[in-house]
Backbone as CSV, one residue per row, in Angstrom:
resi,resn,N_x,N_y,N_z,CA_x,CA_y,CA_z,C_x,C_y,C_z
1,UNK,101.476,-91.707,-66.342,100.931,-92.986,-66.794,101.954,-94.105,-66.651
2,UNK,103.132,-93.743,-66.177,104.202,-94.735,-66.066,103.827,-95.856,-65.113
3,UNK,103.104,-95.561,-64.014,102.759,-96.608,-63.032,101.792,-97.616,-63.641
4,UNK,100.989,-97.173,-64.632,100.063,-98.099,-65.286,100.823,-99.142,-66.100
5,UNK,101.881,-98.706,-66.753,102.644,-99.608,-67.622,103.366,-100.703,-66.843
6,UNK,103.531,-100.524,-65.517,104.218,-101.532,-64.703,103.331,-102.751,-64.416
7,UNK,102.041,-102.597,-64.628,101.111,-103.688,-64.289,100.898,-104.632,-65.471
8,UNK,100.422,-105.809,-65.160,100.136,-106.818,-66.173,98.926,-106.395,-67.003
9,UNK,98.828,-106.944,-68.187,97.706,-106.609,-69.064,96.385,-107.051,-68.446
10,UNK,96.387,-108.247,-67.822,95.141,-108.734,-67.226,94.699,-107.859,-66.055
11,UNK,95.667,-107.262,-65.346,95.316,-106.347,-64.255,94.717,-105.047,-64.811
12,UNK,95.262,-104.570,-65.906,94.725,-103.362,-66.546,93.330,-103.615,-67.110
13,UNK,93.119,-104.824,-67.644,91.790,-105.175,-68.156,90.780,-105.180,-67.017
14,UNK,91.186,-105.756,-65.851,90.298,-105.766,-64.690,90.002,-104.346,-64.222
15,UNK,91.011,-103.476,-64.239,90.820,-102.070,-63.855,89.841,-101.377,-64.798
16,UNK,90.028,-101.596,-66.111,89.133,-100.987,-67.097,87.710,-101.477,-66.904
17,UNK,87.562,-102.745,-66.578,86.225,-103.295,-66.346,85.573,-102.635,-65.138
18,UNK,86.371,-102.440,-64.046,85.828,-101.773,-62.858,85.426,-100.318,-63.164
19,UNK,86.149,-99.672,-64.070,85.884,-98.263,-64.389,84.861,-98.112,-65.520
20,UNK,84.380,-99.230,-66.040,83.375,-99.174,-67.104,83.944,-98.784,-68.434
21,UNK,85.203,-99.053,-68.649,85.864,-98.706,-69.909,85.770,-99.901,-70.850
22,UNK,85.351,-99.670,-72.079,85.194,-100.742,-73.056,86.555,-101.111,-73.649
23,UNK,86.847,-102.399,-73.613,88.116,-102.915,-74.140,87.801,-103.921,-75.238
24,UNK,88.553,-103.880,-76.324,88.392,-104.852,-77.409,89.533,-105.868,-77.370
25,UNK,89.328,-106.970,-78.098,90.349,-108.030,-78.100,91.607,-107.596,-78.841
26,UNK,91.472,-106.552,-79.613,92.629,-106.068,-80.369,93.455,-105.042,-79.600
27,UNK,92.914,-104.580,-78.460,93.635,-103.566,-77.678,94.903,-104.150,-77.091
28,UNK,95.981,-103.423,-77.242,97.244,-103.802,-76.622,97.344,-103.129,-75.265
29,UNK,98.390,-103.489,-74.543,98.583,-102.940,-73.201,98.642,-101.408,-73.242
30,UNK,99.364,-100.863,-74.218,99.491,-99.401,-74.313,98.156,-98.743,-74.634
31,UNK,97.302,-99.460,-75.390,95.983,-98.925,-75.728,95.098,-98.865,-74.489
32,UNK,95.193,-99.903,-73.646,94.378,-99.931,-72.426,94.818,-98.812,-71.480
33,UNK,96.140,-98.647,-71.345,96.651,-97.573,-70.478,96.124,-96.201,-70.948
34,UNK,96.094,-95.974,-72.265,95.624,-94.692,-72.813,94.140,-94.492,-72.531
35,UNK,93.348,-95.592,-72.684,91.913,-95.474,-72.430,91.649,-95.160,-70.956
36,UNK,92.422,-95.810,-70.053,92.261,-95.531,-68.617,92.638,-94.079,-68.331
37,UNK,93.752,-93.636,-68.891,94.229,-92.266,-68.653,93.238,-91.229,-69.200
38,UNK,92.603,-91.554,-70.352,91.683,-90.611,-70.977,90.271,-90.681,-70.394
39,UNK,90.047,-91.656,-69.487,88.705,-91.780,-68.903,88.383,-90.570,-68.036
40,UNK,87.143,-90.065,-68.102,86.754,-88.930,-67.254,86.794,-89.283,-65.770
41,UNK,86.780,-90.596,-65.447,86.818,-91.023,-64.037,88.252,-91.235,-63.545
42,UNK,89.220,-90.961,-64.388,90.604,-91.199,-63.980,91.032,-90.223,-62.906
43,UNK,91.530,-90.771,-61.845,92.122,-89.991,-60.755,93.250,-90.873,-60.239
44,UNK,94.444,-90.392,-60.293,95.632,-91.222,-60.085,95.598,-92.014,-58.791
45,UNK,95.305,-91.384,-57.679,95.312,-92.093,-56.393,94.236,-93.173,-56.365
46,UNK,93.085,-92.836,-56.935,91.988,-93.827,-56.988,92.396,-95.030,-57.842
47,UNK,92.985,-94.733,-59.003,93.417,-95.808,-59.906,94.508,-96.654,-59.255
48,UNK,95.450,-95.998,-58.560,96.496,-96.750,-57.847,95.868,-97.702,-56.822
49,UNK,94.890,-97.180,-56.064,94.226,-98.018,-55.057,93.505,-99.197,-55.689
50,UNK,92.832,-98.937,-56.820,92.131,-100.027,-57.519,93.109,-101.103,-57.995
51,UNK,94.222,-100.642,-58.549,95.215,-101.612,-59.032,95.827,-102.421,-57.884
52,UNK,96.072,-101.759,-56.747,96.609,-102.484,-55.589,95.626,-103.566,-55.128
53,UNK,94.338,-103.226,-55.133,93.315,-104.202,-54.730,93.248,-105.354,-55.729
54,UNK,93.343,-105.004,-57.007,93.327,-106.044,-58.044,94.528,-106.981,-57.891
55,UNK,95.690,-106.375,-57.628,96.899,-107.186,-57.430,96.757,-108.072,-56.200
56,UNK,96.201,-107.485,-55.112,96.025,-108.259,-53.866,95.104,-109.448,-54.097
57,UNK,93.995,-109.200,-54.789,93.054,-110.282,-55.064,93.692,-111.360,-55.948
58,UNK,94.476,-110.873,-56.941,95.146,-111.843,-57.812,96.120,-112.713,-57.027
59,UNK,96.861,-112.072,-56.102,97.804,-112.825,-55.276,97.068,-113.802,-54.368
60,UNK,95.917,-113.378,-53.839,95.123,-114.264,-52.988,94.630,-115.471,-53.784
61,UNK,94.132,-115.182,-54.996,93.656,-116.279,-55.843,94.799,-117.231,-56.197
62,UNK,95.969,-116.639,-56.456,97.135,-117.465,-56.772,97.518,-118.333,-55.578
63,UNK,97.526,-117.705,-54.378,97.871,-118.450,-53.165,96.834,-119.538,-52.893
64,UNK,95.552,-119.191,-53.124,94.483,-120.163,-52.916,94.622,-121.341,-53.882
65,UNK,94.951,-120.998,-55.137,95.134,-122.057,-56.132,96.307,-122.961,-55.754
66,UNK,97.385,-122.351,-55.250,98.541,-123.144,-54.830,98.193,-124.034,-53.641
67,UNK,97.399,-123.440,-52.709,96.982,-124.221,-51.540,96.116,-125.403,-51.957
68,UNK,95.164,-125.130,-52.856,94.289,-126.201,-53.326,95.086,-127.267,-54.073
69,UNK,96.055,-126.810,-54.869,96.892,-127.768,-55.595,97.702,-128.626,-54.628
70,UNK,98.215,-127.967,-53.569,98.987,-128.706,-52.564,98.098,-129.713,-51.839
71,UNK,96.846,-129.282,-51.546,95.915,-130.182,-50.865,95.566,-131.372,-51.755
72,UNK,95.323,-131.082,-53.049,95.016,-132.168,-53.981,96.192,-133.136,-54.102
73,UNK,97.399,-132.572,-54.131,98.590,-133.414,-54.202,98.722,-134.269,-52.948
74,UNK,98.468,-133.620,-51.786,98.553,-134.360,-50.523,97.506,-135.470,-50.478
75,UNK,96.288,-135.163,-50.969,95.233,-136.170,-50.996,95.605,-137.327,-51.926
76,UNK,96.180,-136.957,-53.084,96.593,-138.001,-54.031,97.691,-138.882,-53.431
77,UNK,98.651,-138.237,-52.743,99.730,-139.003,-52.111,99.185,-139.889,-51.004
78,UNK,98.217,-139.341,-50.226,97.615,-140.131,-49.151,96.856,-141.330,-49.726
79,UNK,96.132,-141.081,-50.840,95.396,-142.170,-51.484,96.353,-143.240,-52.005
80,UNK,97.490,-142.797,-52.557,98.479,-143.749,-53.071,99.101,-144.563,-51.933
81,UNK,99.402,-143.865,-50.831,99.946,-144.579,-49.669,98.942,-145.588,-49.132
82,UNK,97.666,-145.190,-49.126,96.612,-146.090,-48.657,96.503,-147.304,-49.571
83,UNK,96.614,-147.046,-50.896,96.553,-148.151,-51.854,97.735,-149.111,-51.662
84,UNK,98.927,-148.525,-51.480,100.121,-149.349,-51.276,100.002,-150.167,-49.991
85,UNK,99.492,-149.531,-48.938,99.315,-150.236,-47.664,98.294,-151.355,-47.808
86,UNK,97.220,-151.070,-48.571,96.206,-152.097,-48.804,96.798,-153.287,-49.550
87,UNK,97.633,-152.990,-50.573,98.291,-154.067,-51.314,99.238,-154.855,-50.416
88,UNK,99.953,-154.139,-49.544,100.881,-154.810,-48.628,100.125,-155.750,-47.693
89,UNK,99.011,-155.248,-47.135,98.215,-156.076,-46.243,97.630,-157.277,-46.977
90,UNK,97.228,-157.038,-48.236,96.679,-158.135,-49.029,97.740,-159.198,-49.285
91,UNK,98.968,-158.745,-49.610,100.061,-159.701,-49.831,100.375,-160.465,-48.548
92,UNK,100.397,-159.752,-47.427,100.660,-160.419,-46.151,99.578,-161.449,-45.845
93,UNK,98.327,-161.091,-46.169,97.223,-162.013,-45.941,97.386,-163.271,-46.795
94,UNK,97.756,-163.062,-48.087,97.962,-164.204,-48.972,99.127,-165.069,-48.491
95,UNK,100.212,-164.413,-48.039,101.353,-165.168,-47.514,100.964,-165.952,-46.271
96,UNK,100.145,-165.340,-45.427,99.692,-166.020,-44.212,98.843,-167.235,-44.571
97,UNK,97.982,-167.062,-45.587,97.175,-168.192,-46.028,98.061,-169.309,-46.569
98,UNK,99.113,-168.910,-47.315,100.032,-169.916,-47.838,100.747,-170.645,-46.706
99,UNK,101.131,-169.868,-45.667,101.804,-170.502,-44.522,100.877,-171.500,-43.837
100,UNK,99.613,-171.095,-43.647,98.650,-172.004,-43.026,98.431,-173.236,-43.899
101,UNK,98.346,-172.992,-45.233,98.125,-174.098,-46.160,99.301,-175.067,-46.136
102,UNK,100.528,-174.509,-46.142,101.724,-175.359,-46.094,101.805,-176.129,-44.785
103,UNK,101.447,-175.441,-43.696,101.463,-176.103,-42.390,100.459,-177.243,-42.359
104,UNK,99.276,-176.983,-42.950,98.247,-178.020,-42.990,98.707,-179.198,-43.838
105,UNK,99.403,-178.885,-44.949,99.908,-179.944,-45.822,100.971,-180.770,-45.112
106,UNK,101.859,-180.076,-44.394,102.896,-180.786,-43.635,102.264,-181.689,-42.584
107,UNK,101.248,-181.143,-41.888,100.560,-181.942,-40.870,99.876,-183.143,-41.496
108,UNK,99.318,-182.919,-42.709,98.644,-184.016,-43.395,99.634,-185.108,-43.773
109,UNK,100.802,-184.677,-44.297,101.841,-185.649,-44.665,102.337,-186.395,-43.431
110,UNK,102.544,-185.623,-42.355,103.005,-186.248,-41.110,101.977,-187.242,-40.594
111,UNK,100.691,-186.849,-40.707,99.623,-187.732,-40.256,99.579,-188.998,-41.098
112,UNK,99.768,-188.816,-42.425,99.772,-189.974,-43.323,100.929,-190.907,-42.997
113,UNK,102.109,-190.288,-42.775,103.271,-191.118,-42.420,103.044,-191.846,-41.104
114,UNK,102.444,-191.128,-40.163,102.159,-191.748,-38.870,101.196,-192.906,-39.036
115,UNK,100.183,-192.693,-39.907,99.209,-193.753,-40.156,99.874,-194.929,-40.842
116,UNK,100.804,-194.612,-41.783,101.528,-195.692,-42.453,102.346,-196.510,-41.463
117,UNK,102.948,-195.783,-40.505,103.716,-196.491,-39.467,102.816,-197.425,-38.673
118,UNK,101.614,-196.921,-38.350,100.666,-197.757,-37.610,100.291,-198.986,-38.429
119,UNK,100.107,-198.735,-39.771,99.759,-199.846,-40.644,100.877,-200.876,-40.695
120,UNK,102.127,-200.382,-40.741,103.248,-201.315,-40.763,103.237,-202.210,-39.522
121,UNK,102.977,-201.622,-38.382,102.961,-202.378,-37.139,101.756,-203.300,-37.068
122,UNK,100.657,-202.883,-37.695,99.423,-203.645,-37.558,99.504,-205.000,-38.251
123,UNK,100.272,-205.126,-39.354,100.346,-206.411,-40.044,100.991,-207.486,-39.175
124,UNK,101.887,-207.069,-38.311,102.496,-208.053,-37.411,101.460,-208.631,-36.459
125,UNK,100.436,-207.840,-36.184,99.372,-208.328,-35.308,98.351,-209.153,-36.077
126,UNK,98.356,-209.001,-37.401,97.376,-209.712,-38.219,97.913,-211.034,-38.756
127,UNK,99.241,-211.130,-38.884,99.834,-212.323,-39.483,100.976,-212.857,-38.618
128,UNK,101.169,-214.156,-38.701,102.298,-214.775,-38.008,103.543,-214.698,-38.884
129,UNK,104.700,-214.793,-38.247,105.957,-214.863,-38.993,105.937,-216.112,-39.873
130,UNK,106.399,-215.962,-41.102,106.372,-217.096,-42.030,107.279,-218.221,-41.531
131,UNK,106.726,-219.443,-41.560,107.474,-220.636,-41.153,107.395,-221.630,-42.301
132,UNK,108.520,-221.864,-42.956,108.534,-222.738,-44.127,108.147,-224.170,-43.796
133,UNK,108.253,-224.569,-42.516,107.939,-225.933,-42.125,106.436,-226.193,-42.085
134,UNK,105.660,-225.141,-41.851,104.215,-225.341,-41.682,103.384,-224.546,-42.685
135,UNK,103.993,-223.616,-43.420,103.229,-222.747,-44.322,103.703,-222.899,-45.756
136,UNK,102.757,-222.755,-46.687,103.084,-222.742,-48.113,103.332,-221.297,-48.533
137,UNK,104.442,-221.052,-49.229,104.817,-219.679,-49.565,103.782,-219.002,-50.459
138,UNK,103.199,-219.761,-51.388,102.204,-219.163,-52.289,100.983,-218.695,-51.514
139,UNK,100.492,-219.559,-50.623,99.320,-219.195,-49.826,99.652,-218.059,-48.859
140,UNK,100.867,-218.089,-48.314,101.259,-217.039,-47.367,101.317,-215.676,-48.063
141,UNK,101.883,-215.639,-49.265,101.965,-214.373,-50.000,100.583,-213.875,-50.407
142,UNK,99.699,-214.811,-50.786,98.330,-214.409,-51.142,97.625,-213.802,-49.931
143,UNK,97.818,-214.440,-48.756,97.226,-213.906,-47.528,97.825,-212.545,-47.181
144,UNK,99.139,-212.428,-47.356,99.810,-211.155,-47.072,99.248,-210.029,-47.932
145,UNK,99.088,-210.297,-49.227,98.576,-209.262,-50.138,97.154,-208.852,-49.758
146,UNK,96.331,-209.846,-49.401,94.951,-209.528,-49.011,94.920,-208.687,-47.733
147,UNK,95.747,-209.036,-46.761,95.789,-208.285,-45.502,96.336,-206.868,-45.728
148,UNK,97.329,-206.737,-46.605,97.907,-205.415,-46.884,96.871,-204.500,-47.529
149,UNK,96.108,-205.049,-48.480,95.069,-204.230,-49.120,93.982,-203.854,-48.120
150,UNK,93.606,-204.810,-47.285,92.576,-204.529,-46.280,93.025,-203.440,-45.321
151,UNK,94.321,-203.438,-44.973,94.855,-202.430,-44.049,95.085,-201.086,-44.729
152,UNK,94.902,-201.042,-46.063,95.078,-199.774,-46.776,96.528,-199.386,-46.978
153,UNK,97.405,-200.370,-47.021,98.832,-200.086,-47.186,99.164,-199.989,-48.670
154,UNK,99.880,-198.947,-49.042,100.293,-198.770,-50.430,101.245,-199.895,-50.839
155,UNK,101.152,-200.289,-52.110,101.992,-201.387,-52.588,103.475,-201.056,-52.485
156,UNK,103.813,-199.764,-52.534,105.217,-199.364,-52.387,105.751,-199.682,-50.992
157,UNK,104.849,-199.946,-50.031,105.258,-200.260,-48.662,105.229,-201.761,-48.382
158,UNK,104.853,-202.551,-49.374,104.683,-203.978,-49.122,105.999,-204.691,-48.802
159,UNK,107.076,-204.326,-49.500,108.346,-205.038,-49.293,108.828,-204.929,-47.849
160,UNK,108.946,-203.700,-47.278,109.368,-203.639,-45.876,108.395,-204.336,-44.932
161,UNK,107.093,-204.319,-45.272,106.114,-205.043,-44.453,106.398,-206.546,-44.495
162,UNK,106.655,-207.024,-45.714,106.889,-208.461,-45.868,108.179,-208.886,-45.185
163,UNK,109.235,-208.085,-45.349,110.519,-208.424,-44.728,110.373,-208.584,-43.221
164,UNK,109.522,-207.747,-42.616,109.339,-207.827,-41.163,108.641,-209.112,-40.742
165,UNK,108.038,-209.825,-41.715,107.319,-211.064,-41.403,108.098,-212.312,-41.816
166,UNK,109.309,-212.118,-42.341,110.105,-213.256,-42.800,111.206,-213.590,-41.801
167,UNK,111.590,-214.864,-41.735,112.742,-215.220,-40.895,114.019,-214.613,-41.479
168,UNK,115.067,-214.601,-40.696,116.289,-213.895,-41.061,116.888,-214.385,-42.372
169,UNK,116.905,-215.699,-42.598,117.553,-216.214,-43.807,116.843,-215.761,-45.075
170,UNK,115.509,-215.687,-45.026,114.760,-215.226,-46.198,114.894,-213.716,-46.376
171,UNK,114.879,-212.999,-45.273,115.035,-211.541,-45.346,116.381,-211.180,-45.965
172,UNK,117.421,-211.962,-45.638,118.748,-211.684,-46.186,118.789,-211.910,-47.696
173,UNK,118.016,-212.887,-48.182,117.960,-213.132,-49.630,117.411,-211.905,-50.354
174,UNK,116.384,-211.311,-49.778,115.769,-210.130,-50.399,116.703,-208.932,-50.322
175,UNK,117.329,-208.767,-49.171,118.204,-207.613,-48.969,119.400,-207.642,-49.916
176,UNK,119.821,-208.847,-50.332,120.962,-208.961,-51.237,120.611,-208.574,-52.674
177,UNK,119.329,-208.417,-52.961,118.904,-208.005,-54.301,119.362,-206.566,-54.571
178,UNK,119.561,-206.197,-55.852,119.878,-204.791,-56.176,118.796,-203.854,-55.624
179,UNK,119.176,-202.625,-55.357,118.281,-201.667,-54.699,116.936,-201.552,-55.405
180,UNK,116.973,-201.353,-56.736,115.708,-201.141,-57.450,114.836,-202.393,-57.441
181,UNK,115.470,-203.583,-57.469,114.707,-204.826,-57.434,114.199,-205.130,-56.026
182,UNK,114.970,-204.739,-55.040,114.573,-205.001,-53.657,113.309,-204.233,-53.289
183,UNK,113.093,-203.059,-53.937,111.912,-202.252,-53.647,110.691,-202.696,-54.455
184,UNK,110.885,-203.605,-55.396,109.801,-204.065,-56.273,109.176,-205.325,-55.680
185,UNK,107.939,-205.215,-55.217,107.294,-206.347,-54.554,107.162,-207.544,-55.488
186,UNK,106.796,-207.295,-56.744,106.622,-208.405,-57.682,107.928,-209.170,-57.871
187,UNK,109.040,-208.457,-57.905,110.341,-209.121,-58.021,110.644,-209.934,-56.760
188,UNK,110.369,-209.342,-55.593,110.598,-210.050,-54.325,109.733,-211.303,-54.248
189,UNK,108.491,-211.147,-54.701,107.579,-212.295,-54.703,108.123,-213.416,-55.586
190,UNK,108.627,-213.049,-56.765,109.189,-214.044,-57.685,110.408,-214.727,-57.079
191,UNK,111.245,-213.949,-56.390,112.430,-214.526,-55.741,112.023,-215.559,-54.694
192,UNK,111.025,-215.226,-53.900,110.572,-216.147,-52.848,109.933,-217.394,-53.438
193,UNK,109.140,-217.213,-54.487,108.513,-218.384,-55.114,109.565,-219.295,-55.724
194,UNK,110.574,-218.699,-56.385,111.659,-219.509,-56.946,112.420,-220.241,-55.851
195,UNK,112.492,-219.615,-54.704,113.234,-220.210,-53.582,112.529,-221.461,-53.053
196,UNK,111.200,-221.483,-53.097,110.473,-222.579,-52.457,109.812,-223.540,-53.432
197,UNK,109.479,-223.052,-54.637,108.839,-223.954,-55.589,109.928,-224.729,-56.326
198,UNK,109.927,-226.048,-56.174,110.991,-226.871,-56.747,110.810,-227.027,-58.250
199,UNK,111.919,-226.891,-58.961,111.917,-227.152,-60.386,111.906,-228.668,-60.602
200,UNK,111.532,-229.140,-61.807,111.461,-230.597,-62.052,112.754,-231.322,-61.717
201,UNK,113.900,-230.732,-62.091,115.168,-231.398,-61.805,115.389,-231.549,-60.308
202,UNK,115.058,-230.469,-59.581,115.234,-230.512,-58.128,114.298,-231.541,-57.512
203,UNK,113.049,-231.604,-58.037,112.080,-232.561,-57.499,112.552,-234.001,-57.725
204,UNK,113.060,-234.271,-58.943,113.537,-235.625,-59.242,114.707,-235.990,-58.342
205,UNK,115.591,-235.032,-58.085,116.743,-235.291,-57.235,116.300,-235.627,-55.823
206,UNK,115.360,-234.862,-55.300,114.890,-235.120,-53.942,114.143,-236.454,-53.874
207,UNK,113.369,-236.741,-54.942,112.634,-238.007,-54.957,113.596,-239.189,-54.973
208,UNK,114.668,-239.054,-55.775,115.674,-240.110,-55.851,116.360,-240.292,-54.506
209,UNK,116.700,-239.168,-53.880,117.348,-239.240,-52.570,116.432,-239.887,-51.544
210,UNK,115.138,-239.627,-51.654,114.186,-240.190,-50.705,114.075,-241.704,-50.880
211,UNK,114.124,-242.147,-52.160,114.026,-243.583,-52.408,115.241,-244.328,-51.879
212,UNK,116.399,-243.663,-51.856,117.629,-244.302,-51.401,117.718,-244.395,-49.892
213,UNK,116.835,-243.675,-49.201,116.882,-243.721,-47.745,116.491,-245.107,-47.269
214,UNK,117.184,-245.622,-46.220,116.839,-246.958,-45.701,115.454,-246.947,-45.076
215,UNK,114.742,-248.049,-45.255,113.397,-248.149,-44.693,113.430,-248.906,-43.389
């Protein structure tokens, strides 16, 4: 009976089941071996063959379970790789969309700047250079503002537009202003108006000088 004791309890239970031997949950391994040995169907070579077959089947089931586990693991790894690849492609797609969006934005800005340049040039075609001898500064500035709005030019661009329409001496007056004031159209406008609109004292002086001129 020594060869029986070398086998696992579950193998002995399977053997007892094949031989029609009743086993209880309280039976220990030694009890099962005794029942097999005491069975009228016990024949050592037959029992050895049955146990070898039981062991072979158990090993096959174990190998099959390992194979299935390996396949499930491989499938899970493949699914994970597929998920990672899908995420990578999705990120690349989003990055590509961002690149296209940024490119479109750059083109839009470039187009706007180009249009602004065209607008800057267009005012020279719409207005004559200011001439203090024939034009009133107030009326000229009012006309300039109306033309700038009609051309769709932003107020932040008005100063360089205006400078391009002024003679050199007036342009130099504006350029000498502090940087922040030079960019402020309202300040530039005030400077020009102060330059041409005579104060009462100045008017009286010119009137007096005119009266003193020989007739």
